[in-house]
């Protein structure tokens, strides 16, 4: 049987979901025969590959770079999974939706110490922010959800095991909570 | 009390006159989800999670405020009802800002638990991202409007059990807000006795003890049954 081509990606999140993925620990070795990790912060691929079976996406869609990558991932993956609360609800990343992008950049880069570039100049060096942070399913079609901040390794394992057996991801009630 | 007979989910069930459909269902082990309802507080029919279908009625009715009657034919769990319940909780999650991961009541929250139970793994509606204020003017407790689901348990317990009637509601629909003493900072309320009953009954992280950090706030509700039981005994002339 060919190995499941797995990709992970990190959009507007804190990397905590990926840390939780690493917390699978020895289980990662156990499933490594059945999986091939083809893209993500944990491997050194520069471009998102074609024909990915499963993509686990951490983080919300916060800037145009996220948006483009997500669309590319959707086009090149059979199954796209919202991985963690930021991807599913916007979570911490979306708390900036209380402010306009301009007010936000001013507060972060100018109200305090430092002299980061403003406006047009800033757009050249900072990734251009979307007006509002969005959960993945408001941008592309999402096939399954693994909630949690971060989702604990048991949830991730439950989802991966289902996928390796060719089943759809269906987490139990206890494994479905946000937060 | 005179007995009546009704049908719930195709089973013939007997009930006592005056009981609500929710009481009858629960007595027979049928679990209907609720949010605004809490045994001991006057039923309000606000959250609509306890909706059931009645034969002969064109729309579903809230079981917590509908009395059982002879010959009623009730359905508590049709596909339509389950879908409505999911939708209601998703709307609650979208209306205010429930960021569970940074909430004092994470893992101890009725809304969070309810969502998981109903199978909600994402919200289909646009989040409103309303930035609502927090009232931390009181010494021991605080109110975060972002987490409030307007169940009005705080309003009811403060009025009917504590007798202070500090809380009320201002506004309509999604602009409704809980207000203390005709809308002033809770810290300046002269009616509030600091008993903390509202805090303990609030289902979410909206009312909480100051100093509680993420996931630390656990609510203790047994006082409600104790108080009501003593009142009942006192009213009967027994020893409270
Ligand atoms: S869900 Fe939590 S752990 Fe995952 S990226 Fe967002 S903030 Fe970090
Ligand atoms: S009150 Fe807190 S724990 Fe409950 S749903 Fe809202 S944010 Fe989550
Ligand atoms: S503050 Fe709490 S108890 Fe009061 S209405 Fe809001 S959610 Fe209900
Ligand atoms: S529990 Fe019946 S309407 Fe809220």
Tab-separated table of C-alpha atoms and ligand atoms in Angstrom:
chain	number	residue	atom	x	y	z
A	1	UNK	CA	0.000	0.000	0.000
A	2	UNK	CA	1.316	3.450	-0.811
A	3	UNK	CA	2.014	5.765	2.078
A	4	UNK	CA	-0.407	8.551	2.962
A	5	UNK	CA	1.041	11.827	1.735
A	6	UNK	CA	0.613	14.185	4.675
A	7	UNK	CA	1.296	17.920	4.633
A	8	UNK	CA	1.028	20.363	7.515
A	9	UNK	CA	0.951	24.139	7.261
A	10	UNK	CA	1.191	27.020	9.684
A	11	UNK	CA	-0.881	30.100	8.865
A	12	UNK	CA	-1.895	32.689	11.487
A	13	UNK	CA	-1.219	30.625	14.613
A	14	UNK	CA	1.360	30.291	17.364
A	15	UNK	CA	2.801	26.907	16.320
A	16	UNK	CA	1.287	25.348	19.440
A	17	UNK	CA	-0.743	22.982	17.284
A	18	UNK	CA	2.433	21.769	15.595
A	19	UNK	CA	4.064	21.343	19.013
A	20	UNK	CA	1.125	19.172	19.975
A	21	UNK	CA	1.661	17.181	16.778
A	22	UNK	CA	5.258	16.564	17.886
A	23	UNK	CA	3.893	15.500	21.267
A	24	UNK	CA	2.638	12.364	19.517
A	25	UNK	CA	6.175	11.262	20.398
A	26	UNK	CA	6.857	7.598	19.819
A	27	UNK	CA	3.529	7.214	18.098
A	28	UNK	CA	4.983	9.278	15.275
A	29	UNK	CA	7.583	6.563	14.730
A	30	UNK	CA	4.893	3.898	14.843
A	31	UNK	CA	2.876	5.546	12.096
A	32	UNK	CA	5.848	6.725	10.065
A	33	UNK	CA	5.766	3.624	7.854
A	34	UNK	CA	2.270	4.494	6.764
A	35	UNK	CA	2.850	8.229	6.408
A	36	UNK	CA	5.055	10.409	4.306
A	37	UNK	CA	5.425	13.969	5.544
A	38	UNK	CA	5.745	15.975	2.341
A	39	UNK	CA	5.428	19.596	3.456
A	40	UNK	CA	5.311	21.746	6.583
A	41	UNK	CA	7.442	23.611	9.118
A	42	UNK	CA	8.939	20.280	10.149
A	43	UNK	CA	10.330	19.400	6.698
A	44	UNK	CA	12.378	21.378	4.229
A	45	UNK	CA	10.147	21.597	1.159
A	46	UNK	CA	10.022	25.076	-0.348
A	47	UNK	CA	6.867	24.674	-2.372
A	48	UNK	CA	3.609	22.983	-1.526
A	49	UNK	CA	3.671	19.691	-3.497
A	50	UNK	CA	1.009	18.230	-5.794
A	51	UNK	CA	-1.227	15.284	-4.923
A	52	UNK	CA	-1.252	15.543	-1.178
A	53	UNK	CA	-3.658	13.151	0.533
A	54	UNK	CA	-4.199	15.018	3.785
A	55	UNK	CA	-3.305	18.576	4.777
A	56	UNK	CA	-3.439	19.607	8.440
A	57	UNK	CA	-3.669	23.394	8.599
A	58	UNK	CA	-2.893	25.304	11.789
A	59	UNK	CA	-3.863	28.942	12.251
A	60	UNK	CA	-6.433	31.332	10.857
A	61	UNK	CA	-6.275	33.211	7.565
A	62	UNK	CA	-4.754	36.503	8.660
A	63	UNK	CA	-2.894	37.920	5.636
A	64	UNK	CA	-2.737	37.631	1.842
A	65	UNK	CA	0.148	35.180	2.021
A	66	UNK	CA	-1.993	32.852	4.165
A	67	UNK	CA	-4.842	33.247	1.708
A	68	UNK	CA	-2.762	32.301	-1.340
A	69	UNK	CA	-1.107	29.358	0.364
A	70	UNK	CA	-4.451	28.071	1.609
A	71	UNK	CA	-5.943	28.219	-1.875
A	72	UNK	CA	-2.934	26.379	-3.266
A	73	UNK	CA	-3.238	23.747	-0.539
A	74	UNK	CA	-6.912	23.287	-1.329
A	75	UNK	CA	-6.190	22.783	-5.017
A	76	UNK	CA	-3.451	20.263	-4.362
A	77	UNK	CA	-4.901	18.218	-1.470
A	78	UNK	CA	-7.585	15.582	-1.322
A	79	UNK	CA	-8.521	16.293	2.296
A	80	UNK	CA	-8.058	19.580	4.076
A	81	UNK	CA	-8.345	19.585	7.856
A	82	UNK	CA	-8.753	22.599	10.132
A	83	UNK	CA	-6.202	21.889	12.814
A	84	UNK	CA	-6.835	23.685	16.115
A	85	UNK	CA	-9.085	26.498	17.274
A	86	UNK	CA	-7.364	29.295	15.322
A	87	UNK	CA	-8.101	27.466	12.076
A	88	UNK	CA	-11.666	26.654	13.160
A	89	UNK	CA	-12.896	29.719	15.048
A	90	UNK	CA	-10.211	32.364	14.507
A	91	UNK	CA	-9.484	32.013	18.249
A	92	UNK	CA	-6.644	34.182	19.578
A	93	UNK	CA	-5.584	35.307	16.097
A	94	UNK	CA	-9.015	36.811	15.441
A	95	UNK	CA	-8.998	38.946	18.597
A	96	UNK	CA	-7.467	41.615	16.393
A	97	UNK	CA	-10.800	41.833	14.545
A	98	UNK	CA	-11.864	44.298	17.236
A	99	UNK	CA	-9.606	46.876	15.554
A	100	UNK	CA	-9.118	48.168	12.021
A	101	UNK	CA	-5.866	47.089	10.375
A	102	UNK	CA	-4.538	50.637	10.519
A	103	UNK	CA	-5.260	51.104	14.219
A	104	UNK	CA	-3.731	47.723	14.880
A	105	UNK	CA	-0.474	48.422	13.085
A	106	UNK	CA	-0.223	51.795	14.778
A	107	UNK	CA	-0.789	50.243	18.202
A	108	UNK	CA	1.690	47.422	17.659
A	109	UNK	CA	4.462	49.213	15.786
A	110	UNK	CA	4.170	52.872	16.793
A	111	UNK	CA	2.422	53.403	20.109
A	112	UNK	CA	5.288	51.690	21.903
A	113	UNK	CA	9.038	52.000	21.453
A	114	UNK	CA	10.537	51.324	18.028
A	115	UNK	CA	10.145	52.880	14.628
A	116	UNK	CA	8.708	50.328	12.236
A	117	UNK	CA	7.669	51.635	8.819
A	118	UNK	CA	4.124	52.938	8.311
A	119	UNK	CA	1.421	52.484	5.681
A	120	UNK	CA	2.711	51.916	2.118
A	121	UNK	CA	6.212	51.416	3.363
A	122	UNK	CA	5.004	48.830	5.865
A	123	UNK	CA	3.229	46.901	3.113
A	124	UNK	CA	6.578	46.275	1.460
A	125	UNK	CA	8.139	44.623	4.492
A	126	UNK	CA	5.216	43.182	6.459
A	127	UNK	CA	2.827	40.612	5.029
A	128	UNK	CA	-0.261	42.551	3.998
A	129	UNK	CA	-3.022	41.898	6.531
A	130	UNK	CA	-6.563	41.003	5.546
A	131	UNK	CA	-9.187	43.399	6.926
A	132	UNK	CA	-10.469	40.586	9.129
A	133	UNK	CA	-8.991	37.319	10.342
A	134	UNK	CA	-11.075	34.420	8.991
A	135	UNK	CA	-11.477	30.771	9.939
A	136	UNK	CA	-10.451	28.401	7.120
A	137	UNK	CA	-13.951	27.224	6.248
A	138	UNK	CA	-14.965	30.784	5.408
A	139	UNK	CA	-12.331	30.779	2.674
A	140	UNK	CA	-12.115	27.234	1.270
A	141	UNK	CA	-13.993	23.985	1.692
A	142	UNK	CA	-12.860	22.118	4.790
A	143	UNK	CA	-13.276	18.340	5.127
A	144	UNK	CA	-12.763	17.828	8.872
A	145	UNK	CA	-12.050	19.687	12.101
A	146	UNK	CA	-9.765	18.938	15.045
A	147	UNK	CA	-10.690	21.508	17.711
A	148	UNK	CA	-8.610	22.446	20.735
A	149	UNK	CA	-6.021	25.054	21.638
A	150	UNK	CA	-3.932	23.144	20.978
A	151	UNK	CA	-5.712	19.876	20.134
A	152	UNK	CA	-4.139	17.308	22.436
A	153	UNK	CA	-2.097	14.472	20.879
A	154	UNK	CA	-4.926	11.985	21.524
A	155	UNK	CA	-7.230	13.988	19.279
A	156	UNK	CA	-4.620	14.233	16.571
A	157	UNK	CA	-3.919	10.514	16.800
A	158	UNK	CA	-7.630	9.673	16.673
A	159	UNK	CA	-7.944	11.720	13.483
A	160	UNK	CA	-4.801	10.299	11.869
A	161	UNK	CA	-5.747	6.700	12.703
A	162	UNK	CA	-9.144	7.185	11.102
A	163	UNK	CA	-7.525	8.626	7.973
A	164	UNK	CA	-4.947	5.845	7.764
A	165	UNK	CA	-7.790	3.344	7.817
A	166	UNK	CA	-9.526	5.229	5.056
A	167	UNK	CA	-12.288	6.430	7.347
A	168	UNK	CA	-13.639	9.937	7.869
A	169	UNK	CA	-12.559	11.866	10.948
A	170	UNK	CA	-15.187	11.640	13.643
A	171	UNK	CA	-14.020	12.727	17.063
A	172	UNK	CA	-15.873	11.727	20.214
A	173	UNK	CA	-17.760	14.272	22.301
A	174	UNK	CA	-14.847	14.659	24.757
A	175	UNK	CA	-12.420	15.211	21.902
A	176	UNK	CA	-14.540	17.836	20.205
A	177	UNK	CA	-14.423	20.755	22.644
A	178	UNK	CA	-13.038	24.127	21.698
A	179	UNK	CA	-10.405	25.580	24.002
B	1	UNK	CA	-52.240	15.155	42.042
B	2	UNK	CA	-54.325	13.883	39.141
B	3	UNK	CA	-52.412	11.726	36.676
B	4	UNK	CA	-52.443	12.284	32.928
B	5	UNK	CA	-51.191	10.202	30.041
B	6	UNK	CA	-49.267	11.451	27.036
B	7	UNK	CA	-47.039	10.076	24.315
B	8	UNK	CA	-43.370	10.992	24.166
B	9	UNK	CA	-41.279	9.591	21.304
B	10	UNK	CA	-43.891	6.887	20.636
B	11	UNK	CA	-43.999	5.717	24.282
B	12	UNK	CA	-47.084	6.127	26.446
B	13	UNK	CA	-46.014	7.953	29.585
B	14	UNK	CA	-47.904	9.018	32.680
B	15	UNK	CA	-47.299	12.362	34.323
B	16	UNK	CA	-48.744	14.515	37.073
B	17	UNK	CA	-50.993	17.442	36.222
B	18	UNK	CA	-48.980	20.653	36.276
B	19	UNK	CA	-45.635	19.142	35.327
B	20	UNK	CA	-43.766	20.661	32.397
B	21	UNK	CA	-42.807	18.542	29.409
B	22	UNK	CA	-39.166	18.945	30.384
B	23	UNK	CA	-39.830	17.571	33.875
B	24	UNK	CA	-41.786	14.622	32.522
B	25	UNK	CA	-39.136	13.819	29.921
B	26	UNK	CA	-36.278	13.990	32.422
B	27	UNK	CA	-38.196	11.869	34.908
B	28	UNK	CA	-38.302	9.208	32.190
B	29	UNK	CA	-34.634	9.449	31.333
B	30	UNK	CA	-35.058	11.468	28.137
B	31	UNK	CA	-32.296	14.064	28.065
B	32	UNK	CA	-33.382	17.345	26.472
B	33	UNK	CA	-30.622	19.967	26.325
B	34	UNK	CA	-31.228	23.241	28.196
B	35	UNK	CA	-29.270	26.402	28.825
B	36	UNK	CA	-31.460	29.065	30.434
B	37	UNK	CA	-33.259	26.506	32.579
B	38	UNK	CA	-31.965	25.560	36.001
B	39	UNK	CA	-33.962	23.499	38.472
B	40	UNK	CA	-35.010	25.807	41.286
B	41	UNK	CA	-35.254	28.971	39.209
B	42	UNK	CA	-38.486	30.033	37.576
B	43	UNK	CA	-38.526	28.728	33.991
B	44	UNK	CA	-38.091	31.424	31.386
B	45	UNK	CA	-38.240	29.835	27.913
B	46	UNK	CA	-35.465	32.069	26.670
B	47	UNK	CA	-32.748	29.970	25.052
B	48	UNK	CA	-35.053	27.639	23.075
B	49	UNK	CA	-32.655	24.710	23.288
B	50	UNK	CA	-35.342	22.588	24.908
B	51	UNK	CA	-37.680	22.857	21.906
B	52	UNK	CA	-39.882	19.817	21.245
B	53	UNK	CA	-42.445	19.065	18.556
B	54	UNK	CA	-46.118	18.756	19.471
B	55	UNK	CA	-48.552	16.969	17.209
B	56	UNK	CA	-51.084	19.514	15.974
B	57	UNK	CA	-48.811	22.485	16.580
B	58	UNK	CA	-47.263	24.104	13.531
B	59	UNK	CA	-44.097	25.145	15.361
B	60	UNK	CA	-41.962	23.618	18.074
B	61	UNK	CA	-42.528	24.671	21.696
B	62	UNK	CA	-40.063	25.115	24.575
B	63	UNK	CA	-40.552	22.127	26.880
B	64	UNK	CA	-39.400	23.983	30.006
B	65	UNK	CA	-42.471	26.260	29.953
B	66	UNK	CA	-45.034	23.950	28.339
B	67	UNK	CA	-47.260	21.952	30.687
B	68	UNK	CA	-47.939	18.329	29.913
B	69	UNK	CA	-51.569	17.676	29.009
B	70	UNK	CA	-53.722	14.602	28.528
B	71	UNK	CA	-53.262	12.988	25.127
B	72	UNK	CA	-50.335	15.155	23.967
B	73	UNK	CA	-48.071	13.601	21.344
B	74	UNK	CA	-44.522	14.881	21.779
B	75	UNK	CA	-41.274	14.348	19.853
B	76	UNK	CA	-38.087	15.408	21.608
B	77	UNK	CA	-35.357	14.428	19.130
B	78	UNK	CA	-36.330	14.678	15.449
B	79	UNK	CA	-33.650	15.554	12.852
B	80	UNK	CA	-35.207	18.988	12.566
B	81	UNK	CA	-35.026	19.645	16.315
B	82	UNK	CA	-31.416	18.498	16.536
B	83	UNK	CA	-30.554	20.776	13.626
B	84	UNK	CA	-32.330	23.729	15.284
B	85	UNK	CA	-30.464	23.138	18.553
B	86	UNK	CA	-27.124	23.051	16.766
B	87	UNK	CA	-27.978	26.229	14.950
B	88	UNK	CA	-28.972	28.007	18.162
B	89	UNK	CA	-25.678	27.212	19.857
B	90	UNK	CA	-23.699	28.157	16.738
B	91	UNK	CA	-25.504	31.508	16.699
B	92	UNK	CA	-24.628	32.055	20.354
B	93	UNK	CA	-20.980	31.292	19.622
B	94	UNK	CA	-20.995	33.698	16.659
B	95	UNK	CA	-22.821	36.549	18.374
B	96	UNK	CA	-20.347	37.371	21.151
B	97	UNK	CA	-16.690	36.526	21.499
B	98	UNK	CA	-16.264	33.111	23.049
B	99	UNK	CA	-12.545	32.535	22.851
B	100	UNK	CA	-12.571	29.399	24.985
B	101	UNK	CA	-8.784	29.075	25.069
B	102	UNK	CA	-8.393	32.303	27.052
B	103	UNK	CA	-11.562	32.043	29.145
B	104	UNK	CA	-11.645	31.690	32.938
B	105	UNK	CA	-14.233	28.963	32.551
B	106	UNK	CA	-12.530	26.901	29.855
B	107	UNK	CA	-13.353	23.206	30.406
B	108	UNK	CA	-16.016	24.053	32.995
B	109	UNK	CA	-18.416	25.856	30.728
B	110	UNK	CA	-21.976	24.798	29.937
B	111	UNK	CA	-21.954	26.424	26.504
B	112	UNK	CA	-18.720	24.708	25.519
B	113	UNK	CA	-19.979	21.331	26.757
B	114	UNK	CA	-23.308	21.796	25.021
B	115	UNK	CA	-21.604	22.588	21.717
B	116	UNK	CA	-19.494	19.427	21.908
B	117	UNK	CA	-22.495	17.342	22.874
B	118	UNK	CA	-24.500	18.634	19.932
B	119	UNK	CA	-21.685	17.714	17.530
B	120	UNK	CA	-20.620	21.269	16.745
B	121	UNK	CA	-17.034	21.208	15.470
B	122	UNK	CA	-17.226	24.534	13.645
B	123	UNK	CA	-19.608	27.479	13.337
B	124	UNK	CA	-21.300	28.051	9.986
B	125	UNK	CA	-22.114	31.708	10.644
B	126	UNK	CA	-19.940	34.801	10.449
B	127	UNK	CA	-18.507	35.824	13.804
B	128	UNK	CA	-19.753	39.290	14.739
B	129	UNK	CA	-16.536	40.163	16.610
B	130	UNK	CA	-18.368	42.662	18.797
B	131	UNK	CA	-15.992	44.257	21.239
B	132	UNK	CA	-18.029	44.405	24.403
B	133	UNK	CA	-16.928	45.927	27.685
B	134	UNK	CA	-15.956	44.197	30.862
B	135	UNK	CA	-17.144	45.465	34.249
B	136	UNK	CA	-14.454	44.837	36.834
B	137	UNK	CA	-15.530	47.634	39.157
B	138	UNK	CA	-16.711	45.322	41.925
B	139	UNK	CA	-14.158	44.195	44.466
B	140	UNK	CA	-14.592	40.436	44.329
B	141	UNK	CA	-16.373	39.667	41.063
B	142	UNK	CA	-16.338	40.744	37.425
B	143	UNK	CA	-18.660	40.628	34.417
B	144	UNK	CA	-17.420	40.034	30.882
B	145	UNK	CA	-20.219	40.827	28.436
B	146	UNK	CA	-18.329	39.026	25.672
B	147	UNK	CA	-19.199	35.679	27.263
B	148	UNK	CA	-22.805	36.396	28.245
B	149	UNK	CA	-25.486	34.252	26.583
B	150	UNK	CA	-28.394	36.193	28.149
B	151	UNK	CA	-29.792	33.158	29.963
B	152	UNK	CA	-30.816	35.554	32.752
B	153	UNK	CA	-30.035	33.052	35.481
B	154	UNK	CA	-28.205	35.859	37.307
B	155	UNK	CA	-31.251	38.115	37.091
B	156	UNK	CA	-33.570	35.405	38.385
B	157	UNK	CA	-31.419	34.095	41.236
B	158	UNK	CA	-30.608	37.576	42.512
B	159	UNK	CA	-34.286	38.506	42.544
B	160	UNK	CA	-35.960	35.313	43.718
B	161	UNK	CA	-33.361	33.727	45.972
B	162	UNK	CA	-31.143	36.521	47.280
B	163	UNK	CA	-33.960	39.103	47.183
B	164	UNK	CA	-31.644	41.931	46.112
B	165	UNK	CA	-32.736	42.297	42.467
B	166	UNK	CA	-29.491	43.916	41.424
B	167	UNK	CA	-29.551	42.629	37.836
B	168	UNK	CA	-31.809	43.583	34.967
B	169	UNK	CA	-31.606	43.668	31.172
B	170	UNK	CA	-31.188	46.652	28.916
B	171	UNK	CA	-31.818	46.724	25.132
B	172	UNK	CA	-33.292	44.241	22.698
B	173	UNK	CA	-32.090	41.250	20.700
B	174	UNK	CA	-28.374	41.087	20.191
B	175	UNK	CA	-27.925	44.544	21.723
B	176	UNK	CA	-29.277	43.314	25.081
B	177	UNK	CA	-26.971	43.683	28.049
B	178	UNK	CA	-27.119	42.665	31.668
B	179	UNK	CA	-27.153	45.804	33.841
B	180	UNK	CA	-26.713	46.366	37.572
B	181	UNK	CA	-28.947	48.853	39.448
B	182	UNK	CA	-30.542	50.597	36.444
B	183	UNK	CA	-27.293	50.524	34.458
B	184	UNK	CA	-24.392	51.654	36.547
B	185	UNK	CA	-21.029	50.031	37.232
B	186	UNK	CA	-21.552	46.941	39.367
B	187	UNK	CA	-18.959	48.285	41.799
B	188	UNK	CA	-21.237	51.214	42.687
B	189	UNK	CA	-24.326	49.056	43.159
B	190	UNK	CA	-25.939	49.586	46.542
B	191	UNK	CA	-28.376	46.683	46.212
B	192	UNK	CA	-25.764	43.972	45.571
B	193	UNK	CA	-24.905	42.065	48.752
B	194	UNK	CA	-21.802	40.390	47.306
B	195	UNK	CA	-23.350	36.992	47.967
B	196	UNK	CA	-21.964	35.607	44.678
B	197	UNK	CA	-25.074	33.607	43.796
B	198	UNK	CA	-25.237	35.041	40.280
B	199	UNK	CA	-21.568	34.226	39.733
B	200	UNK	CA	-22.036	30.588	40.732
B	201	UNK	CA	-25.113	30.121	38.537
B	202	UNK	CA	-23.773	31.750	35.379
B	203	UNK	CA	-23.238	28.967	32.814
B	204	UNK	CA	-20.286	30.629	31.059
B	205	UNK	CA	-17.310	32.768	31.959
B	206	UNK	CA	-19.454	35.926	31.882
B	207	UNK	CA	-19.623	36.257	35.670
B	208	UNK	CA	-16.500	35.183	37.515
B	209	UNK	CA	-14.416	35.596	40.613
B	210	UNK	CA	-11.653	38.128	40.243
B	211	UNK	CA	-8.215	36.615	40.138
B	212	UNK	CA	-9.349	33.442	38.391
B	213	UNK	CA	-7.110	32.727	35.426
B	214	UNK	CA	-7.775	30.603	32.333
B	215	UNK	CA	-9.707	27.438	33.146
B	216	UNK	CA	-9.718	28.119	36.906
B	217	UNK	CA	-13.307	29.175	37.484
B	218	UNK	CA	-15.444	26.311	38.717
B	219	UNK	CA	-19.006	26.959	39.741
B	220	UNK	CA	-20.670	25.603	42.843
B	221	UNK	CA	-24.448	25.310	42.597
B	222	UNK	CA	-25.512	23.043	45.434
B	223	UNK	CA	-26.383	26.082	47.581
B	224	UNK	CA	-29.463	26.617	45.428
B	225	UNK	CA	-31.008	23.256	46.309
B	226	UNK	CA	-30.088	23.690	49.970
B	227	UNK	CA	-31.721	27.112	50.212
B	228	UNK	CA	-34.858	26.028	48.373
B	229	UNK	CA	-35.188	22.875	50.464
B	230	UNK	CA	-34.901	24.857	53.710
B	231	UNK	CA	-37.489	27.317	52.500
B	232	UNK	CA	-39.833	24.515	51.636
B	233	UNK	CA	-39.410	22.996	55.095
B	234	UNK	CA	-39.851	26.361	56.782
B	235	UNK	CA	-43.047	26.980	54.823
B	236	UNK	CA	-44.344	23.619	56.051
B	237	UNK	CA	-43.579	24.633	59.632
B	238	UNK	CA	-40.700	22.167	59.900
B	239	UNK	CA	-37.262	22.948	61.233
B	240	UNK	CA	-35.270	24.797	58.592
C	1	LIG	S1	-5.179	26.892	18.284
C	1	LIG	FE1	-4.006	27.527	20.096
C	1	LIG	S2	-2.118	26.316	19.980
C	1	LIG	FE2	-3.072	26.248	17.922
C	1	LIG	S3	-2.154	27.958	16.805
C	1	LIG	FE3	-4.024	28.751	17.736
C	1	LIG	S4	-3.354	29.651	19.698
C	1	LIG	FE4	-1.699	28.310	18.988
C	2	LIG	S1	-17.936	31.234	28.311
C	2	LIG	FE1	-15.800	30.783	28.047
C	2	LIG	S2	-15.546	28.584	28.015
C	2	LIG	FE2	-17.702	29.084	27.699
C	2	LIG	S3	-18.013	29.098	25.504
C	2	LIG	FE3	-17.619	31.164	26.156
C	2	LIG	S4	-15.442	31.378	25.988
C	2	LIG	FE4	-15.834	29.218	25.902
C	3	LIG	S1	-24.170	37.042	33.014
C	3	LIG	FE1	-24.186	34.787	33.000
C	3	LIG	S2	-26.017	34.241	34.185
C	3	LIG	FE2	-26.218	36.374	33.603
C	3	LIG	S3	-27.375	36.343	31.690
C	3	LIG	FE3	-25.219	36.394	31.130
C	3	LIG	S4	-24.665	34.249	30.877
C	3	LIG	FE4	-26.597	34.260	31.998
C	4	LIG	S1	-34.286	25.640	28.631
C	4	LIG	FE1	-36.230	25.899	27.756
C	4	LIG	S2	-35.994	27.689	26.643
C	4	LIG	FE2	-34.069	27.552	27.680
